[in-house]
Coordinates of C-alpha atoms in Angstrom, one line a residue:
Chain E
M1038 CA 80.1 105.9 123.0
G1039 CA 76.9 104.8 124.6
L1040 CA 76.9 101.2 123.3
K1041 CA 77.6 98.7 126.0
L1042 CA 78.7 95.1 125.1
T1043 CA 78.5 91.9 127.1
Q1044 CA 81.7 89.8 127.6
E1045 CA 80.7 87.5 124.8
E1046 CA 80.0 90.3 122.5
K1047 CA 83.4 91.9 123.2
E1048 CA 85.0 88.6 122.4
M1049 CA 83.2 88.5 119.1
L1050 CA 84.4 92.0 118.3
D1051 CA 88.0 91.2 119.4
G1052 CA 88.1 88.3 116.9
K1053 CA 88.2 85.6 119.5
Q1054 CA 85.4 83.8 117.7
G1055 CA 86.9 84.1 114.3
R1056 CA 87.3 86.6 111.4
A1057 CA 83.8 86.5 110.0
T1058 CA 82.2 86.9 113.5
R1059 CA 84.5 89.9 114.1
K1060 CA 83.6 91.5 110.8
A1061 CA 79.9 90.9 111.5
M1062 CA 80.2 92.4 115.0
E1063 CA 82.0 95.5 113.5
I1064 CA 78.9 96.0 111.3
I1065 CA 76.4 95.6 114.1
T1066 CA 78.2 97.8 116.6
T1067 CA 78.9 100.5 114.1
L1068 CA 75.2 100.6 113.1
G1069 CA 74.4 100.6 116.8
E1070 CA 76.6 103.6 117.4
I1071 CA 75.3 105.5 114.4
Y1072 CA 71.7 105.1 115.6
G1073 CA 72.5 105.7 119.3
A1074 CA 71.7 102.1 120.5
Q1075 CA 72.5 101.5 124.2
R1076 CA 73.0 97.7 123.8
L1077 CA 72.7 94.7 121.5
I1078 CA 69.8 92.3 121.7
P1079 CA 69.5 88.6 120.7
V1080 CA 67.5 87.9 117.5
S1081 CA 65.8 84.5 117.0
S1082 CA 65.4 84.7 113.2
V1083 CA 67.2 86.2 110.2
Q1084 CA 66.2 86.7 106.6
I1085 CA 69.0 87.6 104.2
A1086 CA 68.6 89.6 101.0
G1087 CA 71.1 90.0 98.2
V1088 CA 71.1 86.5 96.9
S1089 CA 70.6 86.9 93.1
Y1090 CA 73.9 86.8 91.3
H1091 CA 72.4 89.4 89.0
N1092 CA 72.4 92.0 91.8
L1093 CA 75.3 90.8 93.8
G1094 CA 77.9 90.4 91.1
E1095 CA 81.4 88.9 91.5
A1096 CA 82.4 91.3 94.3
G1097 CA 79.4 90.4 96.4
L1098 CA 80.0 86.8 95.9
E1099 CA 83.7 87.2 96.9
Y1100 CA 82.6 88.9 100.1
L1101 CA 80.2 86.0 100.9
A1102 CA 82.9 83.4 100.1
E1103 CA 85.3 85.2 102.5
M1104 CA 82.7 85.3 105.3
A1105 CA 81.9 81.6 104.7
E1106 CA 85.5 80.6 105.5
D1107 CA 84.8 80.6 109.2
G1108 CA 81.4 82.2 109.6
R1109 CA 78.4 80.1 110.8
A1110 CA 74.8 81.1 111.3
R1111 CA 73.8 81.0 115.0
V1112 CA 70.1 81.4 114.6
L1113 CA 67.4 80.2 112.0
T1114 CA 68.4 82.0 108.8
T1115 CA 66.7 81.9 105.4
L1116 CA 67.4 83.4 102.0
N1117 CA 65.7 85.8 99.6
P1118 CA 65.0 84.7 96.1
A1119 CA 67.9 83.8 93.8
G1120 CA 68.0 84.7 90.1
M1121 CA 66.8 81.3 89.0
D1122 CA 65.0 78.1 89.9
L1123 CA 67.9 76.1 91.4
S1124 CA 66.7 72.8 89.8
E1125 CA 64.8 73.7 86.7
W1126 CA 66.6 76.8 85.5
K1127 CA 67.5 75.4 82.1
K1128 CA 64.0 75.1 80.8
H1129 CA 63.3 78.7 82.0
G1130 CA 66.0 80.0 79.6
I1131 CA 68.7 80.9 82.1
S1132 CA 72.2 80.7 80.8
E1133 CA 74.7 78.1 82.0
D1134 CA 77.2 80.8 83.0
F1135 CA 74.6 82.5 85.2
A1136 CA 73.5 79.2 86.7
I1137 CA 77.1 78.3 87.8
N1138 CA 77.6 81.7 89.4
Q1139 CA 74.2 81.6 91.1
Q1140 CA 75.0 78.2 92.5
R1141 CA 78.3 79.5 93.9
V1142 CA 76.3 82.2 95.9
V1143 CA 73.9 79.6 97.3
D1144 CA 76.8 77.3 98.2
A1145 CA 78.5 80.1 100.1
F1146 CA 75.4 80.6 102.2
E1147 CA 74.9 76.9 102.7
K1148 CA 78.5 76.6 104.0
M1149 CA 77.5 79.2 106.6
G1150 CA 74.6 77.0 107.8
V1151 CA 71.9 79.2 106.2
I1152 CA 68.7 77.4 105.1
T1153 CA 69.0 77.9 101.3
T1154 CA 65.4 77.9 100.4
C1155 CA 65.2 81.1 98.4
T1156 CA 62.0 83.0 99.1
C1157 CA 60.7 86.5 99.9
T1158 CA 58.0 84.9 102.0
P1159 CA 59.9 83.0 104.7
Y1160 CA 56.9 83.2 107.0
L1161 CA 55.0 80.9 104.7
I1162 CA 57.6 78.1 104.8
G1163 CA 58.8 77.8 108.4
N1164 CA 60.6 80.9 109.3
L1165 CA 57.7 82.3 111.2
P1166 CA 58.5 84.4 114.3
H1167 CA 55.7 85.2 116.8
F1168 CA 54.3 88.4 118.1
G1169 CA 56.8 90.4 120.1
E1170 CA 59.9 88.5 118.9
H1171 CA 63.0 90.4 117.9
I1172 CA 64.3 89.4 114.5
A1173 CA 66.7 90.8 111.8
W1174 CA 65.2 90.6 108.4
A1175 CA 66.1 92.1 105.1
E1176 CA 63.6 92.0 102.1
S1177 CA 61.4 95.1 102.4
S1178 CA 58.1 93.2 101.8
A1179 CA 58.9 90.6 104.5
V1180 CA 60.1 93.2 106.9
C1181 CA 56.8 95.1 106.5
F1182 CA 54.7 91.9 106.8
S1183 CA 56.5 90.6 109.9
N1184 CA 56.5 94.0 111.7
S1185 CA 52.9 94.7 110.8
V1186 CA 50.9 91.5 110.3
I1187 CA 52.8 89.2 112.7
G1188 CA 54.0 91.8 115.2
A1189 CA 57.6 90.7 115.4
L1190 CA 60.2 93.5 115.6
T1191 CA 62.8 94.2 113.0
N1192 CA 64.5 97.1 111.3
R1193 CA 64.8 97.2 107.5
E1194 CA 68.1 95.4 107.2
G1195 CA 70.3 95.3 104.2
G1196 CA 72.0 92.1 102.9
P1197 CA 75.3 92.4 104.8
S1198 CA 73.8 93.6 108.1
A1199 CA 71.3 90.7 108.1
L1200 CA 74.1 88.3 107.4
A1201 CA 76.0 90.0 110.3
S1202 CA 73.0 89.2 112.6
A1203 CA 73.0 85.6 111.4
L1204 CA 76.6 85.2 112.3
T1205 CA 76.4 86.8 115.7
G1206 CA 72.8 86.2 116.7
R1207 CA 72.6 89.9 117.6
T1208 CA 71.3 93.2 116.4
A1209 CA 71.6 96.7 117.8
E1210 CA 68.6 97.9 119.8
Y1211 CA 67.3 101.0 117.9
G1212 CA 64.6 102.0 115.5
L1213 CA 61.7 99.5 115.2
H1214 CA 63.0 97.3 118.0
L1215 CA 61.8 100.1 120.4
Q1216 CA 58.1 100.4 121.0
E1217 CA 58.1 104.2 120.9
N1218 CA 59.2 104.1 117.2
R1219 CA 56.3 101.8 116.1
I1220 CA 53.4 104.2 116.8
A1221 CA 51.1 105.3 113.9
E1222 CA 51.6 108.9 112.7
V1223 CA 48.9 109.4 110.0
K1224 CA 45.5 107.9 109.6
Y1225 CA 44.3 106.7 106.2
E1226 CA 40.6 106.2 105.8
I1227 CA 39.8 103.8 103.0
K1228 CA 36.5 104.8 101.4
T1229 CA 36.2 101.9 99.0
E1230 CA 35.8 98.1 99.1
L1231 CA 38.9 96.3 98.2
S1232 CA 39.1 92.9 96.6
E1233 CA 42.0 90.7 95.4
T1234 CA 45.7 91.1 95.5
D1235 CA 46.0 93.7 92.7
D1236 CA 43.6 96.1 94.6
F1237 CA 45.7 95.7 97.8
G1238 CA 48.9 96.3 95.8
L1239 CA 47.4 99.5 94.4
L1240 CA 46.4 100.6 97.9
G1241 CA 50.0 100.0 99.0
Q1242 CA 51.1 102.2 96.1
V1243 CA 48.8 105.0 96.9
I1244 CA 49.6 105.0 100.7
G1245 CA 53.3 104.4 100.1
E1246 CA 53.7 107.4 97.7
R1247 CA 51.8 109.6 100.1
T1248 CA 53.3 108.5 103.4
G1249 CA 57.0 107.9 102.6
K1250 CA 58.4 106.7 105.8
T1251 CA 55.6 108.0 108.0
I1252 CA 53.8 105.1 109.8
P1253 CA 50.2 104.7 108.6
Y1254 CA 47.1 103.7 110.5
I1255 CA 44.6 102.3 108.0
T1256 CA 40.9 102.1 108.6
G1257 CA 37.9 100.9 106.5
I1258 CA 39.3 97.5 105.5
K1259 CA 36.7 95.0 106.5
H1260 CA 38.5 91.8 105.5
A1261 CA 42.0 90.9 104.1
T1262 CA 43.5 87.5 103.3
T1263 CA 47.1 86.7 104.1
E1264 CA 47.8 86.9 100.4
E1265 CA 46.3 90.3 100.1
L1266 CA 48.3 91.5 103.1
K1267 CA 51.5 90.2 101.6
S1268 CA 50.7 92.1 98.4
F1269 CA 50.0 95.3 100.3
S1270 CA 53.2 94.9 102.4
A1271 CA 55.3 94.5 99.3
S1272 CA 53.8 97.5 97.6
V1273 CA 53.7 100.0 100.5
A1274 CA 57.4 99.1 101.2
T1275 CA 58.3 99.6 97.5
Y1276 CA 56.5 102.8 96.8
G1277 CA 57.2 104.4 100.2
G1278 CA 59.8 103.4 102.8
V1279 CA 57.2 101.8 105.0
A1280 CA 58.5 99.1 107.4
I1281 CA 55.4 99.0 109.6
F1282 CA 51.7 99.8 109.2
H1283 CA 48.7 99.3 111.4
M1284 CA 45.4 98.1 109.9
E1285 CA 42.3 98.5 112.2
G1286 CA 40.8 95.2 113.2
I1287 CA 43.5 93.2 111.3
T1288 CA 47.0 93.9 112.6
P1289 CA 48.0 93.1 116.2
N1290 CA 50.2 95.9 117.4
R1291 CA 49.0 98.5 119.9
T1292 CA 49.2 102.1 118.9
T1293 CA 47.5 105.4 119.5
I1294 CA 45.3 106.6 116.7
P1295 CA 46.7 109.7 114.9
E1296 CA 44.5 112.8 114.4
K1297 CA 46.0 113.7 111.0
T1298 CA 43.8 112.0 108.5
E1299 CA 44.0 111.3 104.8
I1300 CA 41.2 109.9 102.6
V1301 CA 41.7 107.2 100.0
T1302 CA 39.0 106.7 97.4
R1303 CA 38.3 104.4 94.5
E1304 CA 39.4 107.3 92.2
D1305 CA 42.9 107.2 93.9
L1306 CA 43.2 103.5 93.2
N1307 CA 42.1 104.0 89.6
K1308 CA 44.8 106.7 89.2
A1309 CA 47.4 104.3 90.6
R1310 CA 46.2 101.6 88.2
D1311 CA 46.4 104.0 85.3
A1312 CA 49.9 104.9 86.3
L1313 CA 50.9 101.2 86.1
D1314 CA 49.0 100.4 82.9
D1315 CA 51.0 101.3 79.8
E1316 CA 48.6 101.9 77.0
D1317 CA 50.9 100.5 74.3
A1318 CA 52.0 97.4 76.3
E1319 CA 52.2 94.3 74.3
I1320 CA 52.0 91.5 76.8
D1321 CA 54.4 88.6 76.2
F1322 CA 55.2 87.8 79.9
I1323 CA 52.7 87.0 82.6
S1324 CA 53.9 86.6 86.2
V1325 CA 52.0 85.8 89.4
G1326 CA 53.8 85.3 92.7
C1327 CA 55.4 88.6 93.8
P1328 CA 55.7 88.2 96.7
H1329 CA 56.0 84.4 96.3
A1330 CA 52.7 82.6 95.8
S1331 CA 51.1 80.6 98.6
I1332 CA 49.8 77.1 98.1
K1333 CA 46.3 78.6 98.0
E1334 CA 47.2 80.9 95.1
I1335 CA 48.9 78.1 93.2
A1336 CA 45.8 75.9 93.6
A1337 CA 43.7 78.7 92.2
V1338 CA 46.0 79.2 89.2
A1339 CA 46.2 75.5 88.5
E1340 CA 42.4 75.4 88.4
L1341 CA 42.3 78.3 86.0
L1342 CA 44.9 76.7 83.7
D1343 CA 43.5 73.2 83.9
G1344 CA 43.0 71.9 80.3
K1345 CA 44.0 75.3 78.8
K1346 CA 47.0 76.2 76.7
V1347 CA 49.2 79.2 77.0
T1348 CA 49.2 81.2 73.7
D1349 CA 52.3 80.9 71.5
G1350 CA 54.6 83.8 72.1
K1351 CA 53.6 84.2 75.7
T1352 CA 55.6 83.1 78.8
V1353 CA 54.0 82.5 82.2
W1354 CA 55.9 82.3 85.4
I1355 CA 54.1 81.4 88.7
T1356 CA 56.9 82.0 91.3
T1357 CA 57.0 80.4 94.7
A1358 CA 59.2 78.9 97.4
K1359 CA 60.7 75.4 96.8
P1360 CA 58.8 73.7 99.6
T1361 CA 55.5 75.2 98.2
K1362 CA 56.5 73.9 94.8
D1363 CA 57.1 70.5 96.2
L1364 CA 53.7 70.5 97.8
A1365 CA 52.2 71.7 94.5
I1366 CA 53.8 68.7 92.7
K1367 CA 52.3 66.3 95.3
M1368 CA 48.9 67.9 94.9
G1369 CA 48.9 67.7 91.1
F1370 CA 48.9 71.5 90.7
Y1371 CA 52.3 71.5 89.1
D1372 CA 51.2 69.1 86.3
K1373 CA 48.1 71.2 85.6
I1374 CA 50.2 74.4 85.3
E1375 CA 53.1 72.9 83.3
K1376 CA 50.8 70.9 81.0
A1377 CA 49.2 74.2 80.0
G1378 CA 52.6 75.5 79.0
A1379 CA 53.1 77.8 82.0
F1380 CA 56.0 77.4 84.5
L1381 CA 55.9 76.9 88.2
V1382 CA 59.2 78.5 89.1
A1383 CA 60.8 78.0 92.5
D1384 CA 63.5 80.1 94.3
A1385 CA 63.3 83.0 91.8
C1386 CA 61.0 85.8 90.8
C1387 CA 60.5 88.2 87.9
A1388 CA 62.2 91.0 89.8
V1389 CA 65.6 89.4 90.4
A1390 CA 66.0 86.9 87.5
P1391 CA 68.1 88.1 84.6
L1392 CA 65.2 88.9 82.3
E1393 CA 66.2 92.2 80.6
G1394 CA 65.7 92.0 76.9
R1395 CA 63.8 88.8 76.9
F1396 CA 60.3 90.3 77.1
T1397 CA 58.6 93.6 76.3
G1398 CA 55.4 93.6 78.3
L1399 CA 54.5 92.2 81.7
M1400 CA 51.0 91.5 83.1
T1401 CA 50.9 90.8 86.8
D1402 CA 48.7 91.1 89.9
S1403 CA 51.6 92.7 91.8
A1404 CA 52.2 96.5 92.0
K1405 CA 55.8 95.7 93.3
A1406 CA 56.5 93.6 90.3
C1407 CA 55.5 96.4 88.0
F1408 CA 57.9 98.8 89.7
Y1409 CA 60.9 96.5 89.1
A1410 CA 59.8 95.4 85.7
R1411 CA 59.8 99.0 84.6
G1412 CA 62.8 100.3 86.4
K1413 CA 65.2 97.3 86.0
N1414 CA 64.0 95.4 83.0
K1415 CA 62.5 98.2 80.9
F1416 CA 59.2 96.2 80.4
K1417 CA 55.9 97.9 79.8
T1418 CA 53.3 96.8 82.4
E1419 CA 49.7 96.1 83.1
I1420 CA 48.3 95.2 86.6
R1421 CA 45.2 92.9 86.7
T1422 CA 43.6 90.3 89.0
V1423 CA 45.1 86.8 89.0
D1424 CA 42.0 85.7 87.0
D1425 CA 42.6 88.2 84.3
C1426 CA 46.3 87.5 84.1
I1427 CA 45.6 83.8 83.4
K1428 CA 42.9 84.7 80.9
E1429 CA 45.4 86.9 79.1
A1430 CA 47.9 84.0 79.1
V1431 CA 45.5 81.6 77.4
S1432 CA 43.7 84.1 75.2
Chain H
M19 CA 87.7 119.1 112.7
Q20 CA 86.5 116.5 115.2
G21 CA 83.9 114.0 114.0
R22 CA 83.0 110.4 114.7
K23 CA 84.8 107.2 113.6
I24 CA 82.8 105.0 111.2
F25 CA 85.7 102.7 110.2
K26 CA 89.3 102.9 111.3
G27 CA 92.4 104.0 109.4
K28 CA 94.7 107.0 108.8
V29 CA 95.3 108.3 105.3
L30 CA 96.4 111.5 103.5
G31 CA 95.0 112.4 100.1
E32 CA 93.2 114.8 97.8
A33 CA 89.6 115.7 98.5
L34 CA 86.8 115.3 96.0
V35 CA 83.8 117.2 97.3
T36 CA 80.1 117.3 96.4
G37 CA 77.1 118.7 98.1
E38 CA 74.9 116.0 96.6
D39 CA 74.2 112.6 98.1
I40 CA 75.6 109.5 96.4
S41 CA 73.9 106.2 95.5
F42 CA 76.7 103.7 94.9
Y43 CA 74.3 101.1 93.5
G44 CA 73.5 102.3 90.0
G45 CA 75.2 105.6 90.6
C46 CA 78.9 104.5 90.6
D47 CA 80.5 102.1 88.1
P48 CA 81.9 99.3 90.3
E49 CA 84.8 98.6 87.9
T50 CA 86.1 102.1 87.2
G51 CA 84.9 104.2 90.2
E52 CA 83.3 106.7 87.9
I53 CA 80.1 108.4 89.0
V54 CA 77.5 107.6 86.4
E55 CA 74.3 109.0 87.9
K56 CA 72.8 111.2 85.2
G57 CA 72.9 114.9 86.2
H58 CA 75.0 114.2 89.4
H59 CA 77.4 117.0 90.3
L60 CA 80.3 114.5 90.1
E61 CA 79.0 112.7 86.9
G62 CA 82.0 111.5 84.9
K63 CA 84.5 112.0 87.8
S64 CA 86.2 109.0 89.4
V65 CA 86.2 108.4 93.2
A66 CA 89.3 106.2 92.9
G67 CA 92.1 107.1 95.3
K68 CA 90.3 110.3 96.5
I69 CA 89.1 111.4 99.9
L70 CA 85.5 111.4 98.9
V71 CA 83.4 114.0 100.7
F72 CA 79.6 114.0 100.4
P73 CA 76.6 114.7 102.7
T74 CA 75.2 111.2 103.0
G75 CA 74.4 108.0 101.0
K76 CA 71.1 107.2 99.3
G77 CA 69.6 104.2 97.5
S78 CA 69.7 100.4 97.6
T79 CA 71.5 98.4 100.2
V80 CA 73.3 96.6 97.3
G81 CA 75.5 99.8 97.4
S82 CA 77.6 98.3 100.2
Y83 CA 78.7 95.6 97.8
V84 CA 79.6 98.3 95.2
L85 CA 82.1 99.8 97.6
Y86 CA 83.5 96.3 98.2
A87 CA 83.8 95.8 94.4
L88 CA 85.7 99.1 94.1
K89 CA 88.1 98.0 96.8
K90 CA 88.8 94.7 95.0
A91 CA 89.3 96.6 91.7
E92 CA 91.6 99.0 93.4
R93 CA 89.3 101.9 92.4
A94 CA 87.8 102.6 95.9
P95 CA 88.0 106.0 97.5
L96 CA 91.0 106.4 99.9
A97 CA 88.6 107.5 102.6
I98 CA 85.1 108.8 103.0
I99 CA 84.0 111.9 104.9
N100 CA 80.2 112.5 105.5
R101 CA 78.0 114.9 107.3
T102 CA 76.0 111.9 108.3
T103 CA 76.9 108.4 107.2
D104 CA 73.9 106.2 106.2
P105 CA 73.9 102.5 106.9
V106 CA 74.6 101.5 103.3
V107 CA 77.8 103.5 103.1
A108 CA 78.8 102.5 106.7
V109 CA 78.4 98.8 106.0
G110 CA 80.2 99.3 102.7
C111 CA 83.2 100.9 104.5
I112 CA 83.4 98.2 107.1
I113 CA 83.3 95.3 104.7
S114 CA 85.8 97.0 102.4
E115 CA 88.0 98.5 105.1
I116 CA 87.8 102.0 103.9
P117 CA 88.6 104.6 106.6
A118 CA 85.5 106.8 107.2
V119 CA 84.5 109.7 109.5
D120 CA 81.2 111.5 109.8
Q121 CA 79.7 114.4 111.7
I122 CA 82.1 116.7 109.8
E123 CA 81.2 120.2 108.5
I124 CA 81.8 119.2 104.9
D125 CA 81.3 122.7 103.4
K126 CA 84.7 123.6 104.8
I127 CA 86.5 121.2 102.6
K128 CA 87.1 122.1 98.9
T129 CA 87.9 119.8 96.0
G130 CA 91.6 119.5 95.4
Q131 CA 92.7 120.3 99.0
K132 CA 95.1 117.9 100.6
V133 CA 93.3 116.3 103.6
E134 CA 94.3 114.0 106.4
V135 CA 91.8 111.6 107.7
D136 CA 92.6 110.1 111.1
A137 CA 89.5 107.9 111.4
D138 CA 90.8 106.1 114.6
N139 CA 90.3 109.5 116.4
G140 CA 87.5 110.8 114.2
V141 CA 89.7 113.8 113.1
V142 CA 89.8 115.4 109.7
S143 CA 92.6 118.0 109.0
I144 CA 93.1 120.2 106.0
I145 CA 96.8 120.1 105.3
E146 CA 97.1 122.3 102.2
Q147 CA 94.7 124.8 100.8

C-alpha cells in the first residue's frame, strides 16, 4: 500500500480519537488506496450533501446519529439544502411527520459542530475558500463552482466522504487535488451571445452532454455574472460529470489550451431549450433559486412582484440560504415577495423537497431544476428567464 | 484469487453474479434487498445474504446509505466482490461493515457457487463448484 499516514492520522485510524473519527478515517484511507493516493492532506473547508430526509431516509439518519455520538467537525463545515424551510415549513405545505424527521437530521449535524445553514451555495454565505486552497466539498454544483470559478481544489465528494473529511480535517490527495488532473481536454468555442441564467444553464446542458467527464476549455464568453456562473456550474455538473471547467478570461486556473475543438451555436442552445420545454406542460409551480438565489436575484424578483398578485392555482418558490433570506427581510424584499402571494423559501429547494404529486408543471430559469423535476418528481417543465417566470406567475 | 481489501471480514456464502453494474440508489430496494432496476440482469433477485459479485457500482452517492439501510434491515449482501470498487460502494461497505474485495476476475465466479471471501487478505476462493 502506497498511502503513508502521519502519527496523528494513524491514531485517528486506530480509534484513539473516538469511534466516529476512526470510521471517518477508514473512509478516507480506503478512498485514498483505491485512487492510489500517496498521502492525506489537510482541508480547510467542507460542504456536506445528503441532508434532505427525503433522500436520506431512516437509515441515513441512523448513520448520522451514530457518527454524532462522538464525532466533531474539525474545520468549517456547512450543509446542503434540507427538504424544507426549517422555520416556515408549515405554510409551504410540508407535513408534520416530515418536518420532525428533517429536524432530527439537522440536529445530528448540529451536534457534530456543523454550521447548519442549509444551502447549495455555501460560497455566498461565508464558506468561501480562496484560490489554491484544498477543500472537501459534496454538492456537484458547488464543487464545479469552487474548482472552476474560485480555483479551490476539491474532488466530487459524496455525503459520507465529505462528513469524513469534516471529522478528520483530511482528504486523500488524488484526482482534482493534483494540478495535472485539472488541465483542459477539449475546447468549446461558443458562437453566440449569452444572456441571463437560463441561457447559461442551457450552455451547461449542451457542454455537459457532449463532454461527459472530459474537462472543457470554453471560449467566446465575453461577460458572465456570478449568478450566471453558478447556473452554468450546476447544469454542466448535472448533465455531464464535470467537476471543473475553464472559461477564457473569466476563470483563474492555468491550463494549456486543447487542440480538439467543438463548436456551440445558438441552434444547439435552442435544441437544448426544446428538450426541456414540454409542449403540453400546464404550469402550476414556478421556482427560481436553483442553485440558491443570491441577494441580487432576490432583489430583482421582489421588484418584479411588487404590487402584483400570484394567480390562483399557481405556487411560487424563490429558494435561498437562510442568511440571505434574513437580509431580504431586512431590505423589505421578503414582504414584497410574500405580499404578492409567492414564497421566499430558505434552506430547501424544489429538487430536494418532498414535492412529488403536488404539482404537474414547473417553470424555472434553471436547467438543473428541470432535470430533477422531471426525473424525481415527474413534473413537466419549461425553462425561461427569471423575468418570464415571474410574468407567468402573475399572468 | 488474490485481490485487494476494501473492507475487512471473512465469510463463506453463495455467490450471486452479474456482469452488469449496480446502482444501489434507485436500483435496489433498501428494505427487501431486491434489485428493482428495470431490465437489470438481476431484476427481481434479492442480494440479501449473498456474496454479491458485480463489475462496479454506478449512480448517486446516496447509494452508500442504501447499503447501510440493507445492513440495518438484515438484508445486506454477506460480502461484495468487484472488478473495480467505485467510491459509492466502497463507502457503503465501510459504513455498513460489509466485507469487500476488488481487483478480482469476476468472470471466473458463477452464480450458486460456494465462495469464501477473506477480505483481510484480499483473497477470494471458490470452495464448491
